[in-house]
Coordinates of C-alpha atoms in Angstrom, one line a residue:
S1 CA 0.0 0.0 0.0
I2 CA 1.3 3.5 -0.8
A3 CA 1.7 5.8 2.1
C4 CA -0.1 9.0 1.6
H5 CA -1.0 12.3 3.1
F6 CA -3.3 15.2 2.4
R7 CA -1.8 18.6 1.5
V8 CA -3.7 21.8 1.5
A9 CA -3.0 23.9 -1.5
S10 CA -3.5 27.2 0.3
Q11 CA -3.6 29.3 -2.9
F12 CA -6.8 27.4 -4.0
N13 CA -7.9 26.2 -0.6
L14 CA -8.2 22.6 -2.0
R15 CA -7.6 19.3 -0.2
I16 CA -5.7 17.1 -2.6
F17 CA -4.4 13.5 -2.3
M18 CA -0.7 13.3 -2.8
P19 CA 1.2 10.0 -2.5
T20 CA 4.3 10.4 -0.5
T21 CA 6.1 8.0 -2.8
P22 CA 5.5 7.7 -6.5
P23 CA 3.4 4.7 -7.5
S24 CA 5.3 1.9 -9.1
A25 CA 3.9 -0.2 -11.9
N26 CA 6.9 -2.5 -12.4
L27 CA 5.0 -5.7 -12.0
L28 CA 2.6 -5.2 -14.9
T29 CA 2.6 -3.6 -18.3
L30 CA -0.6 -2.9 -20.1
N31 CA -1.4 -0.9 -23.1
G32 CA -4.4 1.0 -24.5
H33 CA -5.7 4.5 -24.7
V34 CA -7.2 5.8 -21.5
L35 CA -9.1 9.1 -20.8
V36 CA -8.9 10.4 -17.3
V37 CA -11.7 12.9 -16.3
D38 CA -11.3 14.9 -13.1
D39 CA -11.7 18.6 -12.3
V40 CA -8.6 18.6 -9.9
F41 CA -5.4 19.1 -12.0
V42 CA -3.2 17.3 -9.4
N43 CA -5.4 14.2 -9.5
L44 CA -5.2 14.2 -13.3
K45 CA -1.4 14.4 -13.2
M46 CA -1.0 11.6 -10.6
M47 CA -3.3 9.3 -12.6
Q48 CA -1.5 10.2 -15.8
L49 CA 1.9 9.4 -14.3
F50 CA 0.7 6.1 -12.9
L51 CA -1.0 5.0 -16.1
R52 CA 1.9 6.0 -18.3
K53 CA 4.2 3.9 -16.1
M54 CA 1.9 1.0 -16.8
G55 CA 2.2 1.5 -20.5
F56 CA -1.0 3.3 -21.3
T57 CA -1.4 6.3 -23.6
V58 CA -3.3 8.8 -21.5
D59 CA -5.4 11.9 -22.3
T60 CA -7.1 14.0 -19.7
A61 CA -10.2 16.2 -19.5
L62 CA -11.1 18.7 -16.7
D63 CA -14.9 18.2 -16.9
G64 CA -17.5 16.0 -18.5
A65 CA -18.2 18.2 -21.4
L66 CA -14.6 18.1 -22.5
A67 CA -14.6 14.3 -22.0
V68 CA -17.6 13.9 -24.3
T69 CA -15.8 16.1 -26.9
A70 CA -12.7 13.8 -26.6
L71 CA -14.8 10.7 -26.9
E72 CA -16.3 12.0 -30.1
K73 CA -12.8 12.1 -31.6
V74 CA -11.0 9.1 -30.1
P75 CA -12.2 5.5 -29.5
Y76 CA -10.7 5.1 -26.0
D77 CA -10.2 1.7 -24.4
L78 CA -11.2 2.9 -20.9
V79 CA -12.4 6.0 -19.1
L80 CA -11.6 6.8 -15.5
M81 CA -14.4 9.2 -14.5
D82 CA -14.6 11.5 -11.4
C83 CA -18.2 11.7 -10.3
N84 CA -18.3 15.2 -8.9
M85 CA -17.3 17.8 -11.4
P86 CA -18.6 21.2 -12.6
V87 CA -20.2 21.7 -16.1
L88 CA -21.2 18.0 -16.5
D89 CA -20.7 15.6 -13.6
G90 CA -19.6 12.0 -14.0
F91 CA -23.1 10.6 -13.8
E92 CA -24.5 12.9 -16.5
T93 CA -21.4 12.4 -18.7
T94 CA -21.8 8.6 -18.5
R95 CA -25.4 8.9 -19.6
V96 CA -24.4 10.9 -22.6
I97 CA -21.7 8.4 -23.5
R98 CA -24.1 5.5 -23.2
D99 CA -26.8 7.3 -25.2
P100 CA -26.8 5.7 -28.7
S101 CA -27.9 9.0 -30.2
S102 CA -24.7 10.8 -28.9
S103 CA -21.7 11.3 -31.2
V104 CA -19.2 9.4 -29.1
L105 CA -17.3 6.8 -31.1
N106 CA -17.6 3.9 -28.5
H107 CA -20.8 3.9 -26.5
A108 CA -19.7 0.7 -24.7
V109 CA -16.3 2.0 -23.5
P110 CA -15.6 0.7 -20.0
I111 CA -16.2 3.6 -17.5
I112 CA -14.7 3.3 -14.1
A113 CA -16.0 5.7 -11.4
V114 CA -13.2 7.4 -9.4
T115 CA -14.8 9.2 -6.5
A116 CA -14.4 10.5 -3.0
D117 CA -18.0 9.8 -2.2
V118 CA -18.1 7.3 0.6
M119 CA -21.9 7.0 1.0
P120 CA -22.9 3.3 0.9
D121 CA -25.2 3.8 -2.1
C122 CA -22.5 5.4 -4.3
P123 CA -21.3 2.2 -6.1
D124 CA -24.9 1.4 -6.9
R125 CA -25.5 5.0 -8.2
C126 CA -22.4 4.7 -10.4
L127 CA -23.6 1.4 -11.9
D128 CA -27.1 2.7 -12.3
A129 CA -25.7 5.6 -14.3
G130 CA -24.0 3.2 -16.7
M131 CA -20.5 3.0 -15.2
D132 CA -18.9 -0.4 -15.2
D133 CA -16.9 -0.3 -12.0
Y134 CA -16.0 1.9 -9.0
I135 CA -12.9 2.8 -7.1
S136 CA -12.7 5.3 -4.2
K137 CA -10.4 8.2 -3.5
P138 CA -7.8 8.5 -2.3
V139 CA -6.9 6.0 -5.0
N140 CA -5.2 2.8 -3.8
F141 CA -2.9 2.1 -6.8
K142 CA -2.8 -1.6 -6.2
H143 CA -6.6 -1.7 -6.4
L144 CA -6.6 0.5 -9.5
K145 CA -4.1 -1.9 -11.1
S146 CA -6.4 -4.8 -10.5
V147 CA -9.4 -2.9 -11.9
L148 CA -7.4 -2.0 -15.0
V149 CA -6.4 -5.6 -15.5
K150 CA -10.1 -6.6 -15.2
W151 CA -11.2 -4.2 -17.9
V152 CA -8.3 -3.9 -20.4
G153 CA -5.9 -6.7 -19.4

């Protein structure tokens, strides 16, 4: 398990998860094209670093509307979707992606919810919205690795 702590970015007054040691992905190499959707820039960068170490090509989007635009241009192999974002949250974004009348290239792309919501009903809400799996924040990179293997390995 990766030791972690929370840092307060005083300039923005945000609480962000920062691993104290960089995640290692030595034991497994995967490939594919992943879209990471999160409105917190630091979260995007940490996921991007981890996924690239595993061998993935990674694109990022800061909100759901940008994610839909990206999915209209690229047939991603997997989407890691934050649930709570401005503009278009993860639940609404997933509904757009799954809608056969939307312009996304792959309506069946696996979507993994990545959320800090710890309410007991959150996994069910994610699945009901059309997401395929669920991981909680702060992200346990060992668990993330097993989810990635399940969906693209």
